[in-house]
CSV table of C-alpha atoms in Angstrom, one decimal:
chain,number,residue,atom,x,y,z
P,1123,MET,CA,56.1,-14.2,-272.6
P,1124,SER,CA,56.1,-12.3,-275.9
P,1125,GLY,CA,53.9,-12.1,-278.9
P,1126,SER,CA,51.8,-9.8,-281.0
P,1127,SER,CA,48.8,-8.2,-279.2
P,1128,THR,CA,47.7,-5.1,-281.1
P,1129,GLY,CA,45.2,-7.1,-283.2
P,1130,ARG,CA,42.0,-5.2,-284.1
P,1131,SER,CA,41.2,-4.1,-280.5
P,1132,PRO,CA,40.1,-0.5,-279.9
P,1133,VAL,CA,42.8,2.1,-279.5
P,1134,ARG,CA,43.1,5.0,-277.1
P,1135,VAL,CA,45.9,7.6,-277.7
P,1136,ILE,CA,47.0,9.8,-274.8
P,1137,HIS,CA,49.1,12.6,-276.2
P,1138,ASN,CA,50.8,15.3,-274.1
P,1139,PRO,CA,51.6,18.1,-276.6
P,1140,THR,CA,53.9,19.9,-274.1
P,1141,SER,CA,56.2,16.9,-273.5
P,1142,GLY,CA,59.8,17.6,-274.6
P,1143,GLY,CA,59.0,21.2,-275.2
P,1144,GLY,CA,56.4,20.3,-277.8
P,1145,ALA,CA,59.0,19.0,-280.3
P,1146,TRP,CA,57.5,15.6,-281.0
P,1147,ASP,CA,56.6,15.4,-284.7
P,1148,GLY,CA,55.1,11.9,-284.9
P,1149,GLU,CA,51.3,12.7,-284.8
P,1150,ALA,CA,50.8,12.5,-288.6
P,1151,LEU,CA,52.7,9.2,-288.7
P,1152,LEU,CA,50.6,7.8,-285.8
P,1153,ARG,CA,47.3,8.9,-287.3
P,1154,ALA,CA,48.3,7.3,-290.6
P,1155,ALA,CA,49.2,4.0,-288.9
P,1156,LEU,CA,45.9,3.9,-287.1
P,1157,LYS,CA,43.7,5.1,-290.0
P,1158,ASP,CA,41.9,1.7,-290.2
P,1159,ARG,CA,41.4,1.4,-286.4
P,1160,LYS,CA,38.8,2.7,-284.0
P,1161,VAL,CA,40.7,5.4,-282.2
P,1162,GLU,CA,39.9,7.7,-279.4
P,1163,TRP,CA,42.4,10.6,-279.3
P,1164,ILE,CA,43.0,12.4,-276.0
P,1165,ARG,CA,45.2,15.5,-275.9
P,1166,THR,CA,46.0,16.3,-272.3
P,1167,GLU,CA,46.0,19.9,-271.1
P,1168,HIS,CA,46.2,19.5,-267.3
P,1169,LEU,CA,48.0,17.4,-264.7
P,1170,GLY,CA,45.9,14.3,-263.9
P,1171,GLU,CA,44.2,14.0,-267.2
P,1172,ALA,CA,46.4,11.2,-268.4
P,1173,ARG,CA,45.7,9.3,-265.2
P,1174,GLY,CA,42.0,9.6,-265.6
P,1175,ALA,CA,42.1,8.6,-269.2
P,1176,ALA,CA,44.0,5.4,-268.4
P,1177,ARG,CA,42.0,4.5,-265.3
P,1178,ASP,CA,38.7,4.0,-267.1
P,1179,LEU,CA,40.1,1.8,-269.9
P,1180,ARG,CA,39.4,-1.9,-269.6
P,1181,GLU,CA,40.7,-3.3,-272.9
P,1182,GLY,CA,42.5,-2.3,-276.0
P,1183,LEU,CA,45.7,-0.7,-277.1
P,1184,LEU,CA,46.7,2.3,-275.0
P,1185,VAL,CA,49.2,4.5,-276.8
P,1186,VAL,CA,51.1,7.2,-274.8
P,1187,ALA,CA,52.8,9.9,-276.8
P,1188,GLY,CA,54.6,11.8,-274.0
P,1189,GLY,CA,57.5,11.9,-271.6
P,1190,ASP,CA,58.2,9.9,-268.5
P,1191,GLY,CA,55.9,12.1,-266.4
P,1192,THR,CA,53.0,11.3,-268.7
P,1193,VAL,CA,53.8,7.6,-268.7
P,1194,ASN,CA,54.0,7.7,-264.9
P,1195,GLU,CA,50.5,9.2,-264.7
P,1196,VAL,CA,49.2,6.5,-267.1
P,1197,VAL,CA,50.7,3.7,-265.1
P,1198,HIS,CA,49.3,5.1,-261.9
P,1199,GLY,CA,45.8,5.2,-263.6
P,1200,LEU,CA,46.1,1.6,-264.7
P,1201,GLY,CA,47.2,0.6,-261.2
P,1202,LEU,CA,44.1,2.3,-259.7
P,1203,ALA,CA,42.1,0.2,-262.1
P,1204,GLY,CA,43.8,-3.0,-261.0
P,1205,PHE,CA,46.1,-3.2,-264.1
P,1206,PRO,CA,43.5,-4.6,-266.5
P,1207,GLU,CA,45.0,-7.6,-268.2
P,1208,ARG,CA,43.3,-6.8,-271.6
P,1209,VAL,CA,45.1,-3.5,-271.9
P,1210,THR,CA,48.4,-3.3,-273.8
P,1211,LEU,CA,50.6,-0.2,-273.3
P,1212,ALA,CA,52.6,1.3,-276.2
P,1213,LEU,CA,55.1,4.1,-275.7
P,1214,LEU,CA,55.9,6.8,-278.3
P,1215,PRO,CA,58.7,8.6,-276.5
P,1216,ALA,CA,58.2,12.4,-276.7
P,1217,GLY,CA,59.9,13.7,-273.6
P,1218,THR,CA,63.3,14.9,-272.7
P,1219,GLY,CA,64.5,11.9,-270.6
P,1220,ASN,CA,62.5,9.0,-272.0
P,1221,ASP,CA,63.9,6.7,-269.3
P,1222,LEU,CA,61.4,3.9,-269.4
P,1223,ALA,CA,61.8,3.7,-273.2
P,1224,ARG,CA,65.6,3.1,-272.6
P,1225,THR,CA,64.9,-0.1,-270.6
P,1226,LEU,CA,62.2,-1.3,-273.1
P,1227,ALA,CA,64.4,-0.5,-276.1
P,1228,VAL,CA,61.7,1.7,-277.7
P,1229,PRO,CA,63.3,4.0,-280.2
P,1230,ILE,CA,63.1,7.8,-279.9
P,1231,ASN,CA,62.7,8.3,-283.6
P,1232,PRO,CA,58.9,8.7,-284.2
P,1233,GLU,CA,58.8,6.6,-287.4
P,1234,GLU,CA,60.6,3.7,-285.8
P,1235,ALA,CA,58.5,3.9,-282.6
P,1236,VAL,CA,55.3,3.8,-284.6
P,1237,ASP,CA,56.6,0.8,-286.6
P,1238,LEU,CA,57.4,-0.9,-283.3
P,1239,MET,CA,53.9,-0.2,-282.1
P,1240,ARG,CA,52.4,-1.8,-285.2
P,1241,ALA,CA,54.7,-4.9,-284.8
P,1242,GLY,CA,53.1,-5.4,-281.4
P,1243,ARG,CA,55.8,-7.5,-279.7
P,1244,THR,CA,54.8,-7.6,-276.0
P,1245,ARG,CA,56.1,-8.6,-272.7
P,1246,VAL,CA,54.4,-8.6,-269.3
P,1247,LEU,CA,56.3,-6.5,-266.7
P,1248,ASP,CA,56.1,-6.2,-263.0
P,1249,ALA,CA,54.9,-3.0,-261.5
P,1250,ALA,CA,55.5,-1.3,-258.1
P,1251,ARG,CA,53.2,0.0,-255.4
P,1252,VAL,CA,54.4,2.6,-253.0
P,1253,ARG,CA,52.5,3.6,-249.8
P,1254,SER,CA,53.2,6.5,-247.4
P,1255,VAL,CA,51.1,8.4,-244.9
P,1256,ASP,CA,51.3,11.8,-246.6
P,1257,VAL,CA,50.7,10.7,-250.3
P,1258,GLY,CA,48.8,7.5,-249.8
P,1259,GLU,CA,49.1,4.8,-252.5
P,1260,ARG,CA,50.7,5.2,-255.9
P,1261,PHE,CA,51.8,2.9,-258.7
P,1262,PHE,CA,54.8,3.1,-261.0
P,1263,VAL,CA,56.8,0.9,-263.3
P,1264,ASN,CA,60.2,2.6,-263.6
P,1265,VAL,CA,62.3,4.0,-260.7
P,1266,ALA,CA,61.7,6.0,-257.5
P,1267,VAL,CA,64.5,8.1,-256.1
P,1268,GLY,CA,64.9,9.7,-252.7
P,1269,GLY,CA,67.4,11.9,-250.9
P,1270,VAL,CA,69.7,13.7,-253.3
P,1271,GLY,CA,67.7,12.2,-256.2
P,1272,GLU,CA,64.6,14.0,-255.1
P,1273,LYS,CA,66.4,17.3,-255.1
P,1274,VAL,CA,68.2,16.5,-258.3
P,1275,SER,CA,65.0,15.8,-260.1
P,1276,GLU,CA,63.7,19.2,-259.2
P,1277,ALA,CA,66.9,20.9,-260.5
P,1278,ALA,CA,67.3,18.7,-263.6
P,1279,ASP,CA,63.6,19.3,-264.6
P,1280,ASP,CA,64.3,23.0,-264.9
P,1281,ALA,CA,63.9,23.9,-268.6
P,1282,SER,CA,67.0,26.2,-268.8
P,1283,PHE,CA,69.1,23.6,-266.9
P,1284,LYS,CA,68.1,20.9,-269.3
P,1285,GLY,CA,68.8,23.1,-272.3
P,1286,ARG,CA,72.3,23.9,-271.0
P,1287,TRP,CA,73.3,20.3,-270.0
P,1288,GLY,CA,71.1,18.1,-272.2
P,1289,GLU,CA,71.5,14.4,-271.3
P,1290,LEU,CA,74.1,15.3,-268.7
P,1291,ALA,CA,71.6,17.4,-266.7
P,1292,TYR,CA,70.9,14.7,-264.1
P,1293,SER,CA,74.6,13.9,-263.6
P,1294,ARG,CA,75.5,17.6,-263.3
P,1295,ALA,CA,72.7,18.3,-260.9
P,1296,PHE,CA,73.6,15.2,-258.8
P,1297,PHE,CA,77.1,16.6,-258.1
P,1298,GLU,CA,75.8,20.1,-257.4
P,1299,VAL,CA,73.2,18.9,-254.9
P,1300,ALA,CA,75.3,16.1,-253.3
P,1301,ARG,CA,78.1,18.4,-252.3
P,1302,SER,CA,75.9,20.3,-249.8
P,1303,PHE,CA,73.4,17.5,-249.0
P,1304,ASN,CA,73.3,16.4,-245.3
P,1305,ALA,CA,73.0,12.6,-245.5
P,1306,PRO,CA,70.5,11.4,-242.9
P,1307,ASP,CA,70.5,8.0,-241.1
P,1308,VAL,CA,68.2,5.7,-243.0
P,1309,ARG,CA,66.6,2.5,-241.8
P,1310,LEU,CA,66.1,-0.1,-244.6
P,1311,VAL,CA,63.9,-3.2,-244.2
P,1312,VAL,CA,64.0,-5.6,-247.2
P,1313,ASP,CA,61.8,-8.6,-246.9
P,1314,GLY,CA,62.0,-8.4,-243.2
P,1315,GLU,CA,65.8,-7.9,-242.9
P,1316,GLU,CA,66.9,-4.6,-241.4
P,1317,ARG,CA,70.0,-2.4,-242.1
P,1318,ARG,CA,71.1,1.1,-241.2
P,1319,VAL,CA,73.1,3.4,-243.4
P,1320,ARG,CA,73.8,7.1,-243.9
P,1321,ALA,CA,72.4,7.7,-247.3
P,1322,LEU,CA,72.9,10.4,-249.9
P,1323,ASN,CA,70.6,8.7,-252.4
P,1324,VAL,CA,68.2,5.8,-252.4
P,1325,ALA,CA,66.8,4.3,-255.6
P,1326,VAL,CA,64.1,1.7,-255.7
P,1327,GLY,CA,63.9,0.3,-259.3
P,1328,ASN,CA,61.7,-2.0,-261.2
P,1329,CYS,CA,63.4,-0.7,-264.4
P,1330,ARG,CA,66.8,0.9,-264.8
P,1331,TYR,CA,67.1,4.6,-265.6
P,1332,ALA,CA,66.1,7.9,-264.1
P,1333,GLY,CA,66.7,11.6,-264.8
P,1334,GLY,CA,67.4,11.3,-268.5
P,1335,GLY,CA,69.7,8.2,-268.7
P,1336,TRP,CA,71.2,7.9,-265.3
P,1337,PRO,CA,71.5,4.2,-264.5
P,1338,ALA,CA,69.8,4.4,-261.1
P,1339,ALA,CA,69.2,0.7,-260.8
P,1340,PRO,CA,71.4,-0.8,-263.6
P,1341,ARG,CA,70.8,-4.5,-262.7
P,1342,ALA,CA,67.0,-4.3,-262.5
P,1343,ASN,CA,65.0,-6.9,-264.3
P,1344,PRO,CA,61.4,-5.8,-264.7
P,1345,GLU,CA,60.2,-9.4,-265.0
P,1346,ASP,CA,61.9,-11.1,-262.0
P,1347,GLY,CA,59.2,-10.4,-259.3
P,1348,LEU,CA,61.7,-8.3,-257.3
P,1349,LEU,CA,62.6,-4.6,-256.8
P,1350,ASP,CA,66.2,-3.4,-256.8
P,1351,LEU,CA,67.4,-1.1,-254.0
P,1352,VAL,CA,70.5,1.0,-254.7
P,1353,VAL,CA,71.9,3.2,-251.9
P,1354,VAL,CA,74.7,5.7,-252.4
P,1355,GLU,CA,76.1,6.1,-248.9
P,1356,GLU,CA,77.7,9.2,-247.5
P,1357,THR,CA,81.1,9.7,-249.2
P,1358,GLY,CA,83.4,12.5,-250.2
P,1359,LEU,CA,83.5,14.4,-253.4
P,1360,PRO,CA,86.3,12.1,-254.9
P,1361,GLY,CA,84.1,9.1,-254.3
P,1362,LEU,CA,81.1,10.8,-256.0
P,1363,ILE,CA,83.2,11.7,-259.0
P,1364,GLU,CA,84.5,8.1,-259.4
P,1365,LEU,CA,80.9,6.8,-259.1
P,1366,GLY,CA,79.7,9.2,-261.7
P,1367,TRP,CA,82.4,8.4,-264.2
P,1368,LYS,CA,81.8,4.6,-263.7
P,1369,ALA,CA,78.0,5.0,-264.2
P,1370,LEU,CA,78.3,7.2,-267.3
P,1371,ALA,CA,80.8,4.8,-268.8
P,1372,GLY,CA,78.5,1.9,-268.4
P,1373,ALA,CA,80.6,0.2,-265.8
P,1374,ASP,CA,79.2,-1.8,-262.9
P,1375,TYR,CA,79.4,0.9,-260.3
P,1376,LEU,CA,77.4,-1.2,-257.8
P,1377,ARG,CA,80.6,-2.9,-256.9
P,1378,GLY,CA,82.3,0.3,-255.9
P,1379,GLU,CA,83.1,1.8,-252.5
P,1380,GLY,CA,80.1,3.4,-250.8
P,1381,ILE,CA,77.3,1.5,-252.6
P,1382,PHE,CA,74.8,-0.7,-250.9
P,1383,PHE,CA,72.7,-3.0,-253.1
P,1384,ALA,CA,69.8,-5.2,-252.2
P,1385,ARG,CA,66.8,-6.9,-253.9
P,1386,GLY,CA,63.5,-7.9,-252.5
P,1387,ARG,CA,59.7,-8.1,-252.8
P,1388,SER,CA,59.1,-5.5,-250.2
P,1389,ILE,CA,61.2,-2.5,-249.2
P,1390,ARG,CA,60.7,0.0,-246.4
P,1391,VAL,CA,62.7,3.2,-246.3
P,1392,GLU,CA,62.6,5.4,-243.2
P,1393,THR,CA,64.9,8.3,-242.2
P,1394,VAL,CA,65.9,8.7,-238.5
P,1395,PRO,CA,64.3,10.9,-237.4
P,1396,PRO,CA,61.3,10.5,-239.9
P,1397,GLY,CA,60.7,12.9,-242.7
P,1398,GLY,CA,64.3,13.4,-243.8
P,1399,PHE,CA,63.6,13.1,-247.5
P,1400,GLY,CA,60.9,12.1,-250.0
P,1401,PHE,CA,60.7,9.9,-253.1
P,1402,ASN,CA,60.2,11.0,-256.6
P,1403,ALA,CA,59.1,8.8,-259.5
P,1404,ASP,CA,59.5,10.5,-262.9
P,1405,GLY,CA,58.8,13.9,-261.5
P,1406,GLU,CA,56.0,12.9,-259.2
P,1407,ILE,CA,56.3,12.9,-255.4
P,1408,VAL,CA,55.3,9.4,-254.4
P,1409,GLY,CA,56.0,9.6,-250.6
P,1410,ARG,CA,57.8,11.3,-247.8
P,1411,GLY,CA,58.7,10.0,-244.4
P,1412,PRO,CA,58.4,6.2,-244.0
P,1413,VAL,CA,57.8,4.8,-247.5
P,1414,GLU,CA,56.9,1.2,-248.3
P,1415,PHE,CA,57.4,-0.3,-251.7
P,1416,SER,CA,56.1,-3.7,-252.9
P,1417,VAL,CA,56.3,-5.5,-256.2
P,1418,LEU,CA,53.2,-6.5,-258.3
P,1419,PRO,CA,54.4,-9.4,-260.4
P,1420,ARG,CA,53.3,-9.6,-264.0
P,1421,ALA,CA,51.0,-6.6,-263.8
P,1422,LEU,CA,51.5,-4.7,-267.1
P,1423,LYS,CA,51.6,-5.8,-270.7
P,1424,VAL,CA,53.8,-3.5,-272.8
P,1425,ILE,CA,55.1,-3.3,-276.4
P,1426,VAL,CA,58.9,-3.6,-276.4
P,1427,GLY,CA,61.7,-3.2,-278.9
P,1428,PRO,CA,63.7,-6.1,-280.5
P,1429,GLY,CA,66.7,-5.0,-278.3
P,1430,TYR,CA,64.8,-5.4,-275.1
P,1431,ALA,CA,66.2,-8.0,-272.6
P,1432,PRO,CA,64.7,-8.5,-269.1
P,1433,GLU,CA,68.2,-9.3,-267.8
P,1434,PRO,CA,70.7,-6.4,-268.5
P,1435,PRO,CA,73.1,-8.0,-271.1
P,1436,GLU,CA,76.2,-6.6,-269.4
P,1437,MET,CA,75.1,-8.1,-266.1
P,1438,ALA,CA,74.0,-11.5,-267.3
P,1439,LEU,CA,77.1,-13.4,-266.2
P,1440,GLY,CA,77.5,-11.9,-262.8
P,1441,ARG,CA,73.9,-11.7,-261.6
P,1442,PRO,CA,72.8,-15.3,-260.8
P,1443,GLY,CA,74.9,-15.2,-257.7
P,1444,PHE,CA,72.8,-12.5,-256.1
P,1445,ALA,CA,70.1,-14.0,-253.9
P,1446,ARG,CA,66.7,-12.5,-252.9
P,1447,GLY,CA,66.9,-10.2,-249.9
P,1448,LEU,CA,69.8,-8.2,-248.6
P,1449,VAL,CA,72.8,-8.4,-250.7
P,1450,GLY,CA,75.4,-5.8,-250.0
P,1451,VAL,CA,77.9,-4.7,-252.6
P,1452,GLY,CA,80.9,-2.5,-251.8
P,1453,ARG,CA,81.4,-1.1,-248.3
P,1454,ARG,CA,79.5,-3.0,-245.6
P,1455,ARG,CA,78.4,-1.5,-242.3
P,1456,PRO,CA,77.7,-3.5,-239.2
């Protein structure tokens, strides 16, 4: 479903001035665009403020000027409030990675992003809930990564590392960490079906990108009522290099050697023995040890760009053959 939803409803702006190193210069444009609206402007200073500001909103336009970490906080806050159906989320990308904006085709340019907000073309996306013993319950809308991905997020979020490698930071960090990572045995349960793998990396995606443009779940459709599971199995350095080149070139690396792909409404990930690695969603630890993910269909109304397509365009021809549940791609293990 799409349409215009900004109307004359109240507006709450959550602005993280430190996102992207404080380089975002869209504030004047945004204030001018909202000059005739009733606006509450919240400038965050501490971790958790964005979550609280989103949690107590029940209706209106919620504008987030920040990076993926800020957006993640906001989505979690909306989830704690039950994802109020009268709230519409608008992104003004101001971070380094801006991964959710990539899936939603929201431009990085502040003027274009503000124009998109005013146009108000909306879609209703699924969201994801993750539960674990140590962290409890959290909500997200993008991608959660575990194993190498958890360690890579820590390395790639380092300011000096990002400055040196830019958009290649995640890919570079992936190879650095993966070479010495001890892949644990992992038990996967997708919609009741079980599988064992030795996993370097596990991604559970509602949307497609993580770590500044890495296609962690490249076939994910945020409106299909399913979560995508992408597992990079234990493989040698040549296999990792091949995977990396395919991913960065936009090729369908899910068909390559050492990749396991599945789709389902519920996904449980458990290392054997437990506690082998944790999961990170946009810089936030969402669980360690046994972690259970579930999809929340049609939970979140968001403003999207004209180039947004629920079905990834390059996957549109091949995807209908994939059924719900366990669908392996590449090397299969008994």
